[in-house]
Tab-separated table of C-alpha atoms in Angstrom:
chain	number	residue	atom	x	y	z
A	1259	MET	CA	4.922	104.147	80.414
A	1260	GLU	CA	1.468	105.373	81.328
A	1261	ASN	CA	-1.337	104.825	78.842
A	1262	GLU	CA	-2.406	107.988	77.096
A	1263	ASN	CA	-5.963	109.067	76.388
A	1264	LEU	CA	-7.533	107.109	73.535
A	1265	GLU	CA	-9.312	110.154	72.115
A	1266	GLN	CA	-6.112	111.745	70.836
A	1267	PHE	CA	-5.543	108.774	68.525
A	1268	LEU	CA	-9.063	108.440	67.085
A	1269	ASN	CA	-9.326	108.690	63.295
A	1270	LYS	CA	-5.630	109.460	62.912
A	1271	VAL	CA	-2.694	107.753	61.242
A	1272	VAL	CA	0.212	107.960	63.685
A	1273	LEU	CA	3.733	107.912	62.243
A	1274	GLY	CA	5.864	105.482	64.203
A	1275	ASN	CA	6.588	101.946	65.330
A	1276	CYS	CA	3.319	100.131	66.002
A	1277	ILE	CA	4.603	98.342	69.118
A	1278	GLU	CA	5.542	101.646	70.739
A	1279	GLY	CA	2.211	103.075	69.626
A	1280	LEU	CA	0.215	100.165	71.007
A	1281	GLN	CA	1.926	100.590	74.367
A	1282	LYS	CA	0.341	104.043	74.640
A	1283	LEU	CA	-3.218	102.754	74.250
A	1284	PRO	CA	-5.375	101.855	77.270
A	1285	ALA	CA	-6.069	98.190	77.978
A	1286	HIS	CA	-9.256	96.744	76.475
A	1287	SER	CA	-9.965	99.899	74.462
A	1288	VAL	CA	-10.547	98.764	70.849
A	1289	ASP	CA	-13.307	96.637	69.332
A	1290	LEU	CA	-11.493	95.166	66.341
A	1291	ILE	CA	-7.919	94.776	65.120
A	1292	ILE	CA	-7.107	94.283	61.441
A	1293	ALA	CA	-3.405	93.500	61.085
A	1294	ASP	CA	-1.511	93.112	57.831
A	1295	PRO	CA	2.005	92.582	59.217
A	1296	PRO	CA	5.186	92.087	57.200
A	1297	TYR	CA	5.202	88.592	55.691
A	1298	ASN	CA	9.019	88.407	56.021
A	1299	LEU	CA	9.324	87.287	52.422
A	1300	SER	CA	13.125	87.330	52.243
A	1301	LYS	CA	13.648	85.839	55.734
A	1302	GLY	CA	16.865	87.693	56.482
A	1303	SER	CA	18.490	86.882	53.151
A	1304	ASN	CA	19.682	90.493	52.724
A	1305	LEU	CA	17.983	90.659	49.346
A	1306	HIS	CA	17.713	94.275	48.182
A	1307	PHE	CA	16.422	95.772	44.988
A	1308	GLU	CA	15.352	99.186	43.844
A	1309	ARG	CA	12.465	98.608	41.459
A	1310	SER	CA	11.160	95.061	41.118
A	1311	ALA	CA	11.934	91.418	41.709
A	1312	LYS	CA	10.497	87.958	41.299
A	1313	LEU	CA	9.662	86.569	44.729
A	1314	ASN	CA	9.411	82.802	45.049
A	1315	GLY	CA	5.884	81.627	45.689
A	1316	MET	CA	4.332	85.056	45.239
A	1317	GLY	CA	3.439	84.594	41.586
A	1318	GLY	CA	4.976	87.491	39.697
A	1319	ILE	CA	6.956	90.697	39.753
A	1320	TRP	CA	6.519	92.819	42.859
A	1321	ASP	CA	7.317	96.504	42.678
A	1322	LYS	CA	8.801	97.183	46.096
A	1323	ARG	CA	12.063	97.730	47.906
A	1324	MET	CA	12.892	95.009	50.387
A	1325	LEU	CA	13.196	97.097	53.532
A	1326	ASN	CA	14.246	96.007	57.008
A	1327	TRP	CA	10.629	95.531	58.093
A	1328	ASP	CA	10.257	92.666	55.628
A	1329	ASN	CA	13.721	91.185	55.922
A	1330	MET	CA	14.310	89.678	59.372
A	1331	PRO	CA	16.095	86.546	60.535
A	1332	PHE	CA	13.560	84.014	61.786
A	1333	TYR	CA	14.235	84.531	65.494
A	1334	GLU	CA	13.837	88.306	65.115
A	1335	TYR	CA	10.577	87.863	63.231
A	1336	TRP	CA	9.320	85.557	65.990
A	1337	GLN	CA	10.163	88.142	68.661
A	1338	PHE	CA	8.584	90.930	66.623
A	1339	THR	CA	5.371	88.938	66.099
A	1340	GLU	CA	5.215	87.966	69.764
A	1341	ALA	CA	5.680	91.602	70.815
A	1342	TRP	CA	2.949	93.138	68.668
A	1343	LEU	CA	0.474	90.301	69.281
A	1344	SER	CA	1.005	90.635	73.048
A	1345	GLU	CA	0.129	94.323	72.859
A	1346	ALA	CA	-2.783	93.607	70.523
A	1347	LYS	CA	-4.199	91.179	73.070
A	1348	ARG	CA	-3.830	93.763	75.829
A	1349	VAL	CA	-5.691	96.558	74.021
A	1350	LEU	CA	-8.508	94.400	72.605
A	1351	LYS	CA	-11.858	94.491	74.391
A	1352	LYS	CA	-13.165	91.278	75.925
A	1353	ASN	CA	-15.904	91.157	73.288
A	1354	GLY	CA	-13.600	92.217	70.457
A	1355	SER	CA	-11.726	90.206	67.854
A	1356	MET	CA	-8.710	90.440	65.571
A	1357	TRP	CA	-7.969	89.528	61.970
A	1358	VAL	CA	-4.413	88.849	60.787
A	1359	TYR	CA	-3.339	88.443	57.155
A	1360	GLY	CA	-0.546	86.166	56.032
A	1361	THR	CA	0.823	83.618	53.595
A	1362	TYR	CA	2.760	80.414	54.106
A	1363	HIS	CA	5.814	82.588	54.782
A	1364	ASN	CA	4.492	83.808	58.146
A	1365	ILE	CA	1.014	82.545	59.018
A	1366	GLY	CA	2.372	79.502	60.879
A	1367	VAL	CA	4.378	81.771	63.181
A	1368	VAL	CA	1.290	83.903	63.861
A	1369	ASN	CA	-0.819	80.798	64.565
A	1370	VAL	CA	1.632	79.289	67.061
A	1371	ILE	CA	2.223	82.581	68.900
A	1372	MET	CA	-1.527	83.167	69.183
A	1373	GLN	CA	-1.852	79.780	70.872
A	1374	GLU	CA	1.148	80.551	73.085
A	1375	LEU	CA	-0.502	83.821	74.220
A	1376	GLY	CA	-3.912	82.283	74.821
A	1377	ILE	CA	-5.553	83.952	71.827
A	1378	GLU	CA	-8.236	81.595	70.519
A	1379	ILE	CA	-8.518	81.212	66.747
A	1380	ILE	CA	-12.153	81.304	65.613
A	1381	ASN	CA	-11.646	80.624	61.904
A	1382	GLU	CA	-9.002	80.473	59.237
A	1383	ILE	CA	-10.206	82.217	56.082
A	1384	ILE	CA	-8.786	81.459	52.652
A	1385	TRP	CA	-8.888	84.544	50.461
A	1386	TYR	CA	-8.954	83.164	46.923
A	1387	LYS	CA	-7.592	85.626	44.357
A	1388	ARG	CA	-8.784	84.500	40.944
A	1389	ASN	CA	-6.713	87.217	39.251
A	1390	ALA	CA	-3.424	86.329	40.967
A	1391	PHE	CA	-0.093	86.841	39.214
A	1392	PRO	CA	1.044	83.813	37.186
A	1393	ASN	CA	4.202	81.993	38.234
A	1394	LEU	CA	6.719	83.358	35.753
A	1395	ARG	CA	9.419	80.770	36.451
A	1396	ASN	CA	7.117	77.797	35.822
A	1397	SER	CA	8.677	76.143	38.859
A	1398	ARG	CA	5.690	75.786	41.202
A	1399	PHE	CA	1.931	76.179	41.458
A	1400	THR	CA	0.663	79.739	41.073
A	1401	ALA	CA	0.105	81.343	44.471
A	1402	SER	CA	-3.556	82.377	44.324
A	1403	HIS	CA	-4.611	82.817	47.940
A	1404	GLU	CA	-3.763	84.477	51.221
A	1405	ASN	CA	-4.725	83.365	54.721
A	1406	LEU	CA	-6.563	85.285	57.403
A	1407	LEU	CA	-6.790	84.203	61.025
A	1408	TRP	CA	-9.838	85.467	62.914
A	1409	ALA	CA	-9.284	85.270	66.667
A	1410	HIS	CA	-10.402	86.591	70.060
A	1411	ILE	CA	-9.055	86.753	73.609
A	1412	GLY	CA	-11.736	84.641	75.248
A	1413	ASN	CA	-11.887	80.877	75.486
A	1414	ALA	CA	-14.314	78.000	75.010
A	1415	LYS	CA	-16.301	79.141	78.065
A	1416	SER	CA	-16.292	82.855	77.204
A	1417	ARG	CA	-16.904	83.602	73.532
A	1418	GLU	CA	-18.315	87.120	73.569
A	1419	TYR	CA	-16.942	88.472	70.287
A	1420	THR	CA	-19.191	90.281	67.810
A	1421	PHE	CA	-20.306	88.254	64.794
A	1422	ASN	CA	-23.019	89.733	62.591
A	1423	TYR	CA	-24.228	86.375	61.344
A	1424	GLU	CA	-27.372	87.593	59.592
A	1425	LYS	CA	-25.543	90.391	57.778
A	1426	VAL	CA	-23.028	88.051	56.206
A	1427	LYS	CA	-25.578	85.310	55.553
A	1428	ASN	CA	-28.151	87.568	53.915
A	1429	GLY	CA	-25.904	90.340	52.634
A	1430	ARG	CA	-25.156	90.712	48.949
A	1431	PHE	CA	-21.565	90.167	47.818
A	1432	PRO	CA	-21.776	90.197	44.012
A	1433	GLU	CA	-18.016	89.921	43.491
A	1434	ASP	CA	-17.898	86.557	45.311
A	1435	SER	CA	-18.916	83.641	43.083
A	1436	LEU	CA	-18.870	81.276	46.075
A	1437	LYS	CA	-21.288	83.233	48.290
A	1438	LYS	CA	-24.961	82.554	47.612
A	1439	TYR	CA	-27.611	84.871	49.021
A	1440	GLY	CA	-29.299	83.445	52.111
A	1441	LYS	CA	-26.586	80.809	52.616
A	1442	GLN	CA	-24.017	80.774	55.394
A	1443	MET	CA	-20.763	82.454	54.467
A	1444	ARG	CA	-18.001	79.880	54.230
A	1445	THR	CA	-14.305	80.109	54.984
A	1446	VAL	CA	-13.207	80.479	51.357
A	1447	TRP	CA	-13.769	84.004	50.031
A	1448	ASP	CA	-13.582	84.699	46.315
A	1449	ILE	CA	-12.611	88.374	46.261
A	1450	PRO	CA	-10.673	89.835	43.311
A	1451	ASN	CA	-7.456	91.555	44.329
A	1452	ASN	CA	-7.748	94.324	41.763
A	1453	LYS	CA	-8.119	97.851	43.097
A	1454	THR	CA	-10.204	100.604	41.520
A	1455	SER	CA	-8.597	103.736	40.101
A	1456	GLU	CA	-10.036	105.627	43.074
A	1457	GLU	CA	-8.229	103.296	45.503
A	1458	LEU	CA	-4.910	103.909	43.701
A	1459	LYS	CA	-5.438	107.618	43.090
A	1460	TYR	CA	-2.819	108.819	45.587
A	1461	GLY	CA	-0.317	105.958	45.279
A	1462	LYS	CA	-0.204	102.300	46.188
A	1463	HIS	CA	1.385	99.967	48.691
A	1464	PRO	CA	2.941	96.635	47.584
A	1465	THR	CA	0.537	94.659	49.800
A	1466	GLN	CA	-2.448	97.011	49.524
A	1467	LYS	CA	-5.754	95.285	50.213
A	1468	PRO	CA	-8.892	96.049	48.183
A	1469	LEU	CA	-11.634	97.892	50.045
A	1470	ARG	CA	-14.104	95.066	49.430
A	1471	ILE	CA	-12.263	92.635	51.726
A	1472	CYS	CA	-11.755	95.290	54.423
A	1473	GLU	CA	-15.450	96.139	54.313
A	1474	ARG	CA	-16.467	92.486	54.639
A	1475	ILE	CA	-14.297	92.014	57.726
A	1476	ILE	CA	-15.665	95.170	59.345
A	1477	LEU	CA	-19.297	94.355	58.539
A	1478	ALA	CA	-18.896	90.846	59.938
A	1479	SER	CA	-17.269	91.709	63.240
A	1480	THR	CA	-18.148	95.242	64.399
A	1481	LYS	CA	-21.044	97.574	65.078
A	1482	GLU	CA	-21.412	101.198	63.994
A	1483	LYS	CA	-19.245	103.618	66.024
A	1484	ASP	CA	-16.891	100.807	67.090
A	1485	THR	CA	-13.147	101.529	67.113
A	1486	ILE	CA	-10.880	99.598	64.751
A	1487	LEU	CA	-7.130	99.363	65.341
A	1488	VAL	CA	-4.860	99.116	62.288
A	1489	PRO	CA	-1.281	98.434	63.502
A	1490	PHE	CA	0.223	98.265	59.994
A	1491	CYS	CA	-1.625	100.967	58.097
A	1492	GLY	CA	0.168	100.969	54.756
A	1493	SER	CA	-1.902	103.044	52.335
A	1494	GLY	CA	-4.926	103.079	54.634
A	1495	SER	CA	-7.501	100.742	53.064
A	1496	GLU	CA	-8.845	99.630	56.454
A	1497	CYS	CA	-9.148	103.253	57.600
A	1498	VAL	CA	-11.108	104.257	54.507
A	1499	ALA	CA	-13.387	101.230	54.886
A	1500	ALA	CA	-13.974	102.115	58.551
A	1501	LEU	CA	-15.072	105.644	57.663
A	1502	LYS	CA	-17.332	104.404	54.866
A	1503	LEU	CA	-19.089	102.105	57.344
A	1504	ASP	CA	-19.362	104.688	60.153
A	1505	ARG	CA	-16.663	103.264	62.423
A	1506	HIS	CA	-13.691	104.939	64.088
A	1507	PHE	CA	-10.087	103.897	63.527
A	1508	ILE	CA	-6.656	104.186	65.124
A	1509	ALA	CA	-3.735	103.503	62.793
A	1510	PHE	CA	0.049	103.260	62.997
A	1511	GLU	CA	2.466	103.349	60.068
A	1512	ILE	CA	6.257	103.467	60.195
A	1513	ASP	CA	6.864	104.851	56.682
A	1514	PRO	CA	6.105	108.576	56.193
A	1515	VAL	CA	5.491	108.037	52.466
A	1516	TYR	CA	2.543	105.757	53.206
A	1517	VAL	CA	1.289	107.966	56.026
A	1518	ALA	CA	0.914	110.690	53.402
A	1519	VAL	CA	-0.878	108.348	50.980
A	1520	ALA	CA	-3.221	107.096	53.701
A	1521	ASN	CA	-4.045	110.619	54.858
A	1522	LYS	CA	-4.937	111.713	51.317
A	1523	ARG	CA	-7.275	108.733	50.930
A	1524	ILE	CA	-8.843	109.393	54.334
A	1525	GLU	CA	-9.340	113.073	53.520
A	1526	GLN	CA	-10.971	112.127	50.216
A	1527	GLU	CA	-13.349	109.724	51.957
A	1528	GLY	CA	-14.269	112.469	54.411
A	1529	ALA	CA	-15.011	114.810	51.497
A	1530	ASN	CA	-17.133	112.143	49.827
A	1531	LYS	CA	-19.179	111.612	52.998
A	1532	LYS	CA	-19.761	115.357	53.374
A	1533	GLN	CA	-20.901	115.576	49.762
A	1534	ILE	CA	-23.286	112.644	50.228
A	1535	CYS	CA	-24.749	114.231	53.371
A	1536	LEU	CA	-25.129	117.597	51.634
A	1537	GLU	CA	-26.902	116.063	48.641
A	1538	ALA	CA	-29.186	114.042	50.900
A	1539	SER	CA	-30.303	117.193	52.709
A	1540	ILE	CA	-31.394	119.035	49.554
């Protein structure tokens, strides 16, 4: 399949399988990838529910249906992860980087496959969620963090990825009790997982990320006008954050319900930016 022109995908949420979508993008064409893949919480157990369920190790009641995308036998999940990471490596620029979310359910698979593909891990970030759900069964410690792997396609002799060191060192992050102004940002981020009413205005996704963590990732590892790839768009938090920070995005989402939610949020952000520009010109 020949690669299609990148321009037709810019600032759009494309409905479809992300692997097929990635195959249409030119090699070395995006500056940053933010991936929030399925965590495979049920691991092929054929668990199905219509409204809510208690998921072991995830702290509380999750309102979601366990769909096929989050319910794969281990070998299928391995193949799926290998396939999308291979394409992610192909489309990432030499000086770009990627961030991948996960928990203990899947982050080990992502880590090993990255090493297998020659993707060098720069850092592992622990996202501490001080307002995490309690463990309702009282059978284990409360799950209060997620993992992020920050990686690039270079090696020890060729580390060209963007890192805005001064911005994260001297930036102000009032929500983070661990980050002190003028001090190096560490690998544990204290970022509340609560979303504002504006973020949930058009609906929510079961693994929706707050804008504040998306914005931090983008500020740390891109420049203005860079292009950010979002393979698993969900409700579009990364896309909204990209627009707020004057970046472009390309997004793929397999569920039409969430494509609609993401598009409404993106349209609202565009309206907000136009209003800000109009007011500034008066």
